[in-house]
mmCIF file of C-alpha atoms in Angstrom:
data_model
loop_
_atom_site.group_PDB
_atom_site.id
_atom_site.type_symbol
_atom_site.label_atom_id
_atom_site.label_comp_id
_atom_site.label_asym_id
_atom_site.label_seq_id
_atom_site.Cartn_x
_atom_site.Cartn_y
_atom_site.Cartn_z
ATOM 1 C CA UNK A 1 90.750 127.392 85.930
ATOM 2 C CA UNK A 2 90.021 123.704 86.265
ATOM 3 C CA UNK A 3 90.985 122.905 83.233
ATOM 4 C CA UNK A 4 94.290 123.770 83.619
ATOM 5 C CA UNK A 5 94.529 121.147 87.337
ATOM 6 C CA UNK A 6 96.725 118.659 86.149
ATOM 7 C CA UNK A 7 94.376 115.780 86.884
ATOM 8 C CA UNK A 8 90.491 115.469 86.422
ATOM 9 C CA UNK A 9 88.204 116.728 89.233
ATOM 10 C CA UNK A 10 86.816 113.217 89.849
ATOM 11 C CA UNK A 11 88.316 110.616 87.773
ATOM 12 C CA UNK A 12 91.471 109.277 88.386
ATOM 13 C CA UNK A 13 91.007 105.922 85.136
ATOM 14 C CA UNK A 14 94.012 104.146 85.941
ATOM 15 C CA UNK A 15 93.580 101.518 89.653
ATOM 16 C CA UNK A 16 95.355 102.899 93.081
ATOM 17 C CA UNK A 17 98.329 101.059 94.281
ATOM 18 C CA UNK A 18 96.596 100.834 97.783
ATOM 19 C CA UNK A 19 93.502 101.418 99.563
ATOM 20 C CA UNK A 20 94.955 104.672 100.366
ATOM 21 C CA UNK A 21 94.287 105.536 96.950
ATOM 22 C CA UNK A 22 98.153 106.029 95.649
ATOM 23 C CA UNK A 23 98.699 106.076 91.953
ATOM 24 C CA UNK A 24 102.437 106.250 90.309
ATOM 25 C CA UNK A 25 103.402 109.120 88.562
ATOM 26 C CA UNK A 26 105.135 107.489 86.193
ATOM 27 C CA UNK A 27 107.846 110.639 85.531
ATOM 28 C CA UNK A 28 105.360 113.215 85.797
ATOM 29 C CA UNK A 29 106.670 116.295 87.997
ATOM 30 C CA UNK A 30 106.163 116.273 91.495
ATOM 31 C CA UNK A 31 105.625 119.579 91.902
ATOM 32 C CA UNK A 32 103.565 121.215 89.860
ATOM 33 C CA UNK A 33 104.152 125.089 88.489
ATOM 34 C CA UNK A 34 101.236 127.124 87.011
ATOM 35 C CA UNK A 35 102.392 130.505 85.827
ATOM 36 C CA UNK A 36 99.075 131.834 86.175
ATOM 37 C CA UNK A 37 98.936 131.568 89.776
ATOM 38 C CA UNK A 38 102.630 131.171 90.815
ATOM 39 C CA UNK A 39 104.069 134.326 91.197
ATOM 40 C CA UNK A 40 100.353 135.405 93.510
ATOM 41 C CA UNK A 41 100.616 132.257 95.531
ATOM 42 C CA UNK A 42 104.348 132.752 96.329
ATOM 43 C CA UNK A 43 103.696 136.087 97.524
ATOM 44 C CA UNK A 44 101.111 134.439 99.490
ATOM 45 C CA UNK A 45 103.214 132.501 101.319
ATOM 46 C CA UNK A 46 106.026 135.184 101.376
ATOM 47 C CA UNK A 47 103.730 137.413 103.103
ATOM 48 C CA UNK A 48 102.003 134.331 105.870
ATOM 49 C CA UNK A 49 106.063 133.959 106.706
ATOM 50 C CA UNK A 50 106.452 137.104 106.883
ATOM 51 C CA UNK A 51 103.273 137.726 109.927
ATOM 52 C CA UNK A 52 103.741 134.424 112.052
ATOM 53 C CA UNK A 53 106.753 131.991 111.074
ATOM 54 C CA UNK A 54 106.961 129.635 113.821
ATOM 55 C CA UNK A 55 103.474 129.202 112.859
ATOM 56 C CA UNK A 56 103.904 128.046 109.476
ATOM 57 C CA UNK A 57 107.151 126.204 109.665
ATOM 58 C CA UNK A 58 108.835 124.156 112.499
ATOM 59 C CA UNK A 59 111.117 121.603 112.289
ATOM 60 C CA UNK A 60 113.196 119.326 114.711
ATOM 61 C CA UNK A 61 116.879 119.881 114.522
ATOM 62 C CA UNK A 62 117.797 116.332 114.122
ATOM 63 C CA UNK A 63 115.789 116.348 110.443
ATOM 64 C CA UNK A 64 118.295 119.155 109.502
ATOM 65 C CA UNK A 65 120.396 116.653 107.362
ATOM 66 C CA UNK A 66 117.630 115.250 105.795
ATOM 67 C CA UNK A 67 116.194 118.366 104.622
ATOM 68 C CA UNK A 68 118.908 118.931 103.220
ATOM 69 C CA UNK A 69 119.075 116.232 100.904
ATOM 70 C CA UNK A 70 115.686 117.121 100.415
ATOM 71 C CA UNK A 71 116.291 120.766 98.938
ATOM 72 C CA UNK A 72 119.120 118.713 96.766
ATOM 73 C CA UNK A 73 116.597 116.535 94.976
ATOM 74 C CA UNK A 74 114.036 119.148 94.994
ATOM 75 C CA UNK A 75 115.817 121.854 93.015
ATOM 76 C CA UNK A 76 117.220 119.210 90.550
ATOM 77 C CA UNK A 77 113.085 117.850 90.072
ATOM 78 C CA UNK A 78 112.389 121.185 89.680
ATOM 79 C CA UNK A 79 114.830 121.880 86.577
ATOM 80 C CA UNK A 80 114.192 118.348 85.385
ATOM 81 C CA UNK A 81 110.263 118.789 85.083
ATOM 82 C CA UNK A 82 110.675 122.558 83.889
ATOM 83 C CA UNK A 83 114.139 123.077 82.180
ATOM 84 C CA UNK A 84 112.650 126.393 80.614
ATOM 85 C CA UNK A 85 112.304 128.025 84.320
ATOM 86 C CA UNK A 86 114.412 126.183 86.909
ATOM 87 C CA UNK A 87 118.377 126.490 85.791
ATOM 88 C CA UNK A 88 120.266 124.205 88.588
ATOM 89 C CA UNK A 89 124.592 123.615 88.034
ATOM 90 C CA UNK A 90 126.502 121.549 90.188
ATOM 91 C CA UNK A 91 129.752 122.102 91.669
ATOM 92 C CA UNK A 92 130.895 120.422 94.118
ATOM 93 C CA UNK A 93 128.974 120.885 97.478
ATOM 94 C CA UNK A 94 127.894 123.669 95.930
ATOM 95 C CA UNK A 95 124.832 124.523 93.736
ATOM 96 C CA UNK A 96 124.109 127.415 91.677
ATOM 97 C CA UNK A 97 120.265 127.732 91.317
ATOM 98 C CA UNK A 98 118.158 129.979 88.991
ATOM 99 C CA UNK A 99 114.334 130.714 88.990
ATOM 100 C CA UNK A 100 113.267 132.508 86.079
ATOM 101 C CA UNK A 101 109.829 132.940 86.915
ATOM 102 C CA UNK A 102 110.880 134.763 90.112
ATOM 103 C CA UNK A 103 114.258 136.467 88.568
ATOM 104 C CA UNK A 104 116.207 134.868 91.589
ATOM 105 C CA UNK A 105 119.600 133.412 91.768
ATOM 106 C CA UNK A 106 121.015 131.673 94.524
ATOM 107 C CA UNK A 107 124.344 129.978 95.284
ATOM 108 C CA UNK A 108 123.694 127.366 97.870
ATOM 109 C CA UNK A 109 126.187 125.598 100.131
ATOM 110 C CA UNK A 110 125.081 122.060 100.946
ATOM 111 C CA UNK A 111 125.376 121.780 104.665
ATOM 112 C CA UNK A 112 126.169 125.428 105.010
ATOM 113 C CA UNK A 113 124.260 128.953 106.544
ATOM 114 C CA UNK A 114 121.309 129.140 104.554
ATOM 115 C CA UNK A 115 119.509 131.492 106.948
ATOM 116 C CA UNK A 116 116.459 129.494 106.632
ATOM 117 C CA UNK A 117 115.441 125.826 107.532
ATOM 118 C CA UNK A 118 116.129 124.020 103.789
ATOM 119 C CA UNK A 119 112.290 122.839 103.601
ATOM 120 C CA UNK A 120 111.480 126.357 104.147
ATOM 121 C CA UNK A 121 113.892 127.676 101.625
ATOM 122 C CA UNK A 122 112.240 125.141 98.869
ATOM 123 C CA UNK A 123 108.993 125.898 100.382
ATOM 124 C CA UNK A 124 109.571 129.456 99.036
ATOM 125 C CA UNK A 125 110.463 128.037 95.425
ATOM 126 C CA UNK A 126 107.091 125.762 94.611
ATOM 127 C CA UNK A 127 103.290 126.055 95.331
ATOM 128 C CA UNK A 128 103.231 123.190 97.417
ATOM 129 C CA UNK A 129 103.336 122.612 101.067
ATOM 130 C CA UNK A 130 106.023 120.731 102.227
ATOM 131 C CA UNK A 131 105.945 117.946 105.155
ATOM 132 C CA UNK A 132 108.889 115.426 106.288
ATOM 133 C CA UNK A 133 108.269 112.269 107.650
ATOM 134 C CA UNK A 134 110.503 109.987 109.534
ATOM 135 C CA UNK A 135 110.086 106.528 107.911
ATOM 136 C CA UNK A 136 110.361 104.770 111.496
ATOM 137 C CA UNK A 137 108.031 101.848 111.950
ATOM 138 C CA UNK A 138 108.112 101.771 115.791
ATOM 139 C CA UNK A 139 107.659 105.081 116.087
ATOM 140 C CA UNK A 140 104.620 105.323 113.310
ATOM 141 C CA UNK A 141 106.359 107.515 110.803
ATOM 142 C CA UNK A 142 106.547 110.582 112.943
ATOM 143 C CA UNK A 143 106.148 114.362 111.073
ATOM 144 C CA UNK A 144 109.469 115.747 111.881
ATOM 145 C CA UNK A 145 109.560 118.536 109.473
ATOM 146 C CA UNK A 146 107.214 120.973 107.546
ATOM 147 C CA UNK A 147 106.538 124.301 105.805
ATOM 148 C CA UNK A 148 102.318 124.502 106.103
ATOM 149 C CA UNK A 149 101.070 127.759 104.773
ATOM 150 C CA UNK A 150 98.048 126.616 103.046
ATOM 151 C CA UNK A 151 96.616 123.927 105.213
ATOM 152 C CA UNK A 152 92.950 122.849 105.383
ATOM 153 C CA UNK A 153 91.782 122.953 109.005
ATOM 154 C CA UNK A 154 95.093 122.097 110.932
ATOM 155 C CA UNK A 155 98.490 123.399 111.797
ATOM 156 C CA UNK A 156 102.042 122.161 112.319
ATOM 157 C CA UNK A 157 101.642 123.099 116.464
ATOM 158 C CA UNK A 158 98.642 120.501 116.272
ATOM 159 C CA UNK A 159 100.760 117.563 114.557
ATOM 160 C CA UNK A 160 104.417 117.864 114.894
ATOM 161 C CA UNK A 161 105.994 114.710 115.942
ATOM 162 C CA UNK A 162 102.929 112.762 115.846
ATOM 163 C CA UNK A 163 102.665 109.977 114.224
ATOM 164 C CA UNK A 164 100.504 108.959 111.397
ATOM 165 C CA UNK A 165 97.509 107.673 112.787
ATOM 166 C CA UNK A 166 97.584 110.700 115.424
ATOM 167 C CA UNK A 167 97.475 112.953 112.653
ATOM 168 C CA UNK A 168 94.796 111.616 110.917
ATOM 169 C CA UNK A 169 92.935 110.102 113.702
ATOM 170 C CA UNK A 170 89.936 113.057 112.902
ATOM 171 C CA UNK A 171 89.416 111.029 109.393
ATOM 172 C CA UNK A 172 86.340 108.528 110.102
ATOM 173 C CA UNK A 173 87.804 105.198 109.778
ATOM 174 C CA UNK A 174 91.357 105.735 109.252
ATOM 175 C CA UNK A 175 92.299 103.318 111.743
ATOM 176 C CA UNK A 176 90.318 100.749 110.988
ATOM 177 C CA UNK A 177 90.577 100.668 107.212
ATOM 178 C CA UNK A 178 93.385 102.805 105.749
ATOM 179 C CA UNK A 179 95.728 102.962 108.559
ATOM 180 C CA UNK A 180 97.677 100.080 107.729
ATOM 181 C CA UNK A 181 97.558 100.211 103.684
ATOM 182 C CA UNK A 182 99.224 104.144 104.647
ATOM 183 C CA UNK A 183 101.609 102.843 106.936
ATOM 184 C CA UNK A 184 102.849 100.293 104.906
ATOM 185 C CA UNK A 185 103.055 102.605 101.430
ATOM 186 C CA UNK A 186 105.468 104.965 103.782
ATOM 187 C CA UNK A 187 107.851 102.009 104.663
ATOM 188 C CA UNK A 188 107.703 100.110 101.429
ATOM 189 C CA UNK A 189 108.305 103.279 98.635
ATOM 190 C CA UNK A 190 111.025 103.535 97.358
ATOM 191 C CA UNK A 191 113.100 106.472 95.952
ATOM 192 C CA UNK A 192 112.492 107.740 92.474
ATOM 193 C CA UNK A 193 108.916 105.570 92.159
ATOM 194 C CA UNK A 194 107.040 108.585 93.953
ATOM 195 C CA UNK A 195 102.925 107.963 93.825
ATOM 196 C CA UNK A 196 100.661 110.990 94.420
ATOM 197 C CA UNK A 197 96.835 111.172 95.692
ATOM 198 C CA UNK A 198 93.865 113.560 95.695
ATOM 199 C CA UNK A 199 92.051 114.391 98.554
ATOM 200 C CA UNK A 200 89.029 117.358 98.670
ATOM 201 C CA UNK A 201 86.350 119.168 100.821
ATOM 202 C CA UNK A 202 84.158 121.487 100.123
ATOM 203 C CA UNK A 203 84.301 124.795 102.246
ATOM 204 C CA UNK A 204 82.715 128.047 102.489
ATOM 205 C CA UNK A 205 85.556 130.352 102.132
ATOM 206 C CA UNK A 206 88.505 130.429 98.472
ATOM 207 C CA UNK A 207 90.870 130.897 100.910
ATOM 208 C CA UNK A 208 94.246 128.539 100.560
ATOM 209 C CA UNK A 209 94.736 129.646 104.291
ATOM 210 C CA UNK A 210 92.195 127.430 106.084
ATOM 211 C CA UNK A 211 94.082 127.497 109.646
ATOM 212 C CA UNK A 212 92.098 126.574 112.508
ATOM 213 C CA UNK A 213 92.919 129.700 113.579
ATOM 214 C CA UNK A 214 89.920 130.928 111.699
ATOM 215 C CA UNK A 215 87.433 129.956 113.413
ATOM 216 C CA UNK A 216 84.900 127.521 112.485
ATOM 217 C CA UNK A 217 83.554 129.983 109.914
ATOM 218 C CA UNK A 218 80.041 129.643 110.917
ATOM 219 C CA UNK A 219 78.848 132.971 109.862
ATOM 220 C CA UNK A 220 79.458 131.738 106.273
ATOM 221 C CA UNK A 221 78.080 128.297 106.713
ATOM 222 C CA UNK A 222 74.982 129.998 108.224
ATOM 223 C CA UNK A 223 74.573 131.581 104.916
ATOM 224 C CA UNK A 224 74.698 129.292 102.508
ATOM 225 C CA UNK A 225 71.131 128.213 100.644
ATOM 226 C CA UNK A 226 70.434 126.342 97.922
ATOM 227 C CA UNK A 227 70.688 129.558 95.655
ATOM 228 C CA UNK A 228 73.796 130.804 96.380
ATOM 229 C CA UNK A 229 75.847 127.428 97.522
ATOM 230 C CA UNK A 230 77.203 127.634 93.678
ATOM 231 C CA UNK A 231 79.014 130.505 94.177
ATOM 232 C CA UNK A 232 79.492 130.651 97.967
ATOM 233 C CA UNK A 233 80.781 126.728 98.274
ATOM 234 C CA UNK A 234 84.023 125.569 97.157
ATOM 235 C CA UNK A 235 85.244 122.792 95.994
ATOM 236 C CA UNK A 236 88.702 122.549 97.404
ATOM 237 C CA UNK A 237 91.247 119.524 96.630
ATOM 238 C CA UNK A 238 94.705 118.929 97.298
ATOM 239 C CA UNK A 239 96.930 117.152 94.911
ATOM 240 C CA UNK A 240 99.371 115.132 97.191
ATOM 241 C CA UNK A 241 102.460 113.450 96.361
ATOM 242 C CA UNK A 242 104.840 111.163 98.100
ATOM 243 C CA UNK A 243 108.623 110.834 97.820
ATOM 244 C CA UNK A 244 111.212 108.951 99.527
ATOM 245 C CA UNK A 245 114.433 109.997 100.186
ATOM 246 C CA UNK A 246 117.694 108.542 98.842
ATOM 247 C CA UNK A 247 119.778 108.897 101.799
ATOM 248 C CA UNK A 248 117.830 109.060 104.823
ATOM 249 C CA UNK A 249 114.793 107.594 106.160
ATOM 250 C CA UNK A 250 112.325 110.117 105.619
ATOM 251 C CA UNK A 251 109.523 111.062 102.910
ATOM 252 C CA UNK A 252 108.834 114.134 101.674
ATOM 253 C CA UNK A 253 104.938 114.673 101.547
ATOM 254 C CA UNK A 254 103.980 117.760 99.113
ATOM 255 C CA UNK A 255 100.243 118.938 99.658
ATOM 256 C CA UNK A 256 99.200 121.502 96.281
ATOM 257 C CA UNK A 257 95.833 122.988 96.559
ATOM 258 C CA UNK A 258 93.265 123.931 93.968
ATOM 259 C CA UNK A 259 90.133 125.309 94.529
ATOM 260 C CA UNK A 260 87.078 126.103 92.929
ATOM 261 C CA UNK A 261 83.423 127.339 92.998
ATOM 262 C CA UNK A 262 80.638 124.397 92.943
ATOM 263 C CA UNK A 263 78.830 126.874 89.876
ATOM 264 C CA UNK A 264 82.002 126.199 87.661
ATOM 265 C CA UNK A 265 82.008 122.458 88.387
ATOM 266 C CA UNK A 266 78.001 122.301 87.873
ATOM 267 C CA UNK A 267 78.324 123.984 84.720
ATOM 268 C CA UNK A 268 79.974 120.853 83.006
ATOM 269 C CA UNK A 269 77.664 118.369 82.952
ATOM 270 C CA UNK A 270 79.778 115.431 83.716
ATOM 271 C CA UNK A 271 81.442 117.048 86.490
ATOM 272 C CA UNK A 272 78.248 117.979 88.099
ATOM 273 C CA UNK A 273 76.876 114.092 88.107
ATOM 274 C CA UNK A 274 80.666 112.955 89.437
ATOM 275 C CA UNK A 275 80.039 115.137 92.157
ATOM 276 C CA UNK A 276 76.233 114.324 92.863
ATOM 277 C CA UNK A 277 77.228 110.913 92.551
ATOM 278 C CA UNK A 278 80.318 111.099 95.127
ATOM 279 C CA UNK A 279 78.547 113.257 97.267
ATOM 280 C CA UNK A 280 75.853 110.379 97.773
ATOM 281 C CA UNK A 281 77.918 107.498 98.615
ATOM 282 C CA UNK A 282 79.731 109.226 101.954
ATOM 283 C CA UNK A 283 78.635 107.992 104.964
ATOM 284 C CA UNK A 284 77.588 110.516 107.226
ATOM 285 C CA UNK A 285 80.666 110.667 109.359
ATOM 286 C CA UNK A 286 82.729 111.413 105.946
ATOM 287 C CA UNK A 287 80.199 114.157 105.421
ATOM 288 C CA UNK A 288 80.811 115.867 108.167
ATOM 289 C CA UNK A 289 84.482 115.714 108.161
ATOM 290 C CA UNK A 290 84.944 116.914 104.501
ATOM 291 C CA UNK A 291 82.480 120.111 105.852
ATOM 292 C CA UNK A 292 79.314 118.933 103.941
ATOM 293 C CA UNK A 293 76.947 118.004 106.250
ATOM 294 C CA UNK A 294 76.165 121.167 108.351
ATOM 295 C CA UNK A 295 75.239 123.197 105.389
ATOM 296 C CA UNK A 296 74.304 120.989 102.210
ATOM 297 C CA UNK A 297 73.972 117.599 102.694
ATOM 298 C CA UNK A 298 70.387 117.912 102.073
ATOM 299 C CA UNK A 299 70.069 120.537 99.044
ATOM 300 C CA UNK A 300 73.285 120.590 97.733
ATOM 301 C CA UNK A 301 72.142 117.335 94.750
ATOM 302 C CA UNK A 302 69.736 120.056 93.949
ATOM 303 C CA UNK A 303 71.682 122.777 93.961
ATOM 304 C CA UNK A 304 73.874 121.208 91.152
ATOM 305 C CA UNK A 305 71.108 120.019 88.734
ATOM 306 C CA UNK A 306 69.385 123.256 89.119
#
């Protein structure tokens, strides 16, 4: 399970290109394809489209060209990081596009009826979530774009169109510290040097569906105790990565999301003190925000060296 996340829990050994915590890639894939969950979390997502669109993707006409640059580069990263199950040809304005793990085939005209906004039909293709942002400085790099079906405690009706310190204004101290590092990595990256970032919580529920329209869950919260938070408590993190377009101003923000349960991290020594020790250097504020505090801030060191 966690060893197969294509980064460590914890440690990240090589120094972030900003405050933000950005690190290159250095020609690793954007997205990233597991076989073991990919064909389960596509149907996932097939069947969350399938209940409440609007809900999980909206988009602003005016983005319509840029997406569709976007689902250009996307298929082609695709079959350059996995040549064995992404098949893409070329022909003019026209693209012939085979996924093997899903036994699809598609001939796509650039431009043309697709059916489906173009974020949503690569959306459909890769594990991530998919978010478009407007690189605009006066207007704060606006979210113009987005296929969301496995956020973590918000929704595209919450954010679209806001800009970037609106939608992360809940994060203690984002506009005092990280704000500007964030805002200048979206203006200043440039296309093919995309930089990824982890970002994690722990939550009560293995759900990759944590809309707010769940609730606040406190029926599970409530039940958490020191002898069951190992297998009730999740440790949830997202593996993020940030593109730039070619052609238009706009930046494709992926959001991939792994989870699993604190008794599997505790059960590796190292991993259990990286969390302990991570754990005790959030302020309180970051506690609560990242869903600690209400329910283990107090046992869960305990719970892990148990």
């Amino acid at each position: 399970m966690v060893e197969t996340w294509p980064f460590d829990p914890f440690v990240i050994p090589t120094p972030p290109v900003l405050r933000v915590g950005a690190y290159p890639l250095h020609g690793a894939p954007v997205f990233h394809v597991d076989p073991a969950h990919y064909h389960a979390e596509l149907m996932l997502k097939q069947a969350l489209l399938q209940a409440d669109h609007r809900y999980y993707v909206q988009a602003y006409p005016d983005s319509l060209s840029a997406q569709w640059e976007l689902l250009e580069w996307g298929v082609a990263e695709l079959a350059r990081s996995y040549p064995h199950w992404f098949v893409v040809r070329r022909n003019g304005n026209e693209v012939y596009w085979e996924n093997r793990l899903l036994g699809q085939t598609a001939t796509i005209r650039l431009g043309g009826d697709l059916g489906l906004w173009p974020i949503d039909w690569l959306g459909r293709q890769v594990q991530e979530d998919l978010l478009l942002i407007a690189v605009d400085e006066a207007a704060g790099h606006p979210l113009i774009a987005g296929q969301l079906c496995f956020p973590n405690r918000w929704c595209l009706d919450e954010k679209m169109g806001l800009p970037l310190a609106a939608i992360h204004g809940p994060v203690p101290g984002f506009r005092e510290h990280i704000a500007h590092s964030t805002n200048q990595l979206v203006a200043r990256l440039q296309p093919a040097r995309p930089v990824w970032r982890r970002n994690w919580s722990l939550v009560v529920v293995p759900d990759l569906d944590l809309s707010p329209r769940l609730g606040l869950l406190d029926r599970e919260k409530a039940a958490i105790t020191a002898e069951n938070a190992g297998e009730r408590v999740f440790y949830r993190v997202e593996r993020q990565t940030l593109v730039r377009l070619d052609r238009h101003s706009a930046l494709l923000f992926t959001v991939r999301t792994y989870i699993a349960p604190l008794a599997r991290l505790a059960a590796d020594p190292k991993w259990a003190a990286a969390l302990a020790h991570l754990l005790s250097e959030l302020e309180p504020a970051m506690l609560e925000y990242k869903g600690v505090k209400p329910y283990l801030q107090r046992f869960i060191l305990i719970s892990l060296h148990a």
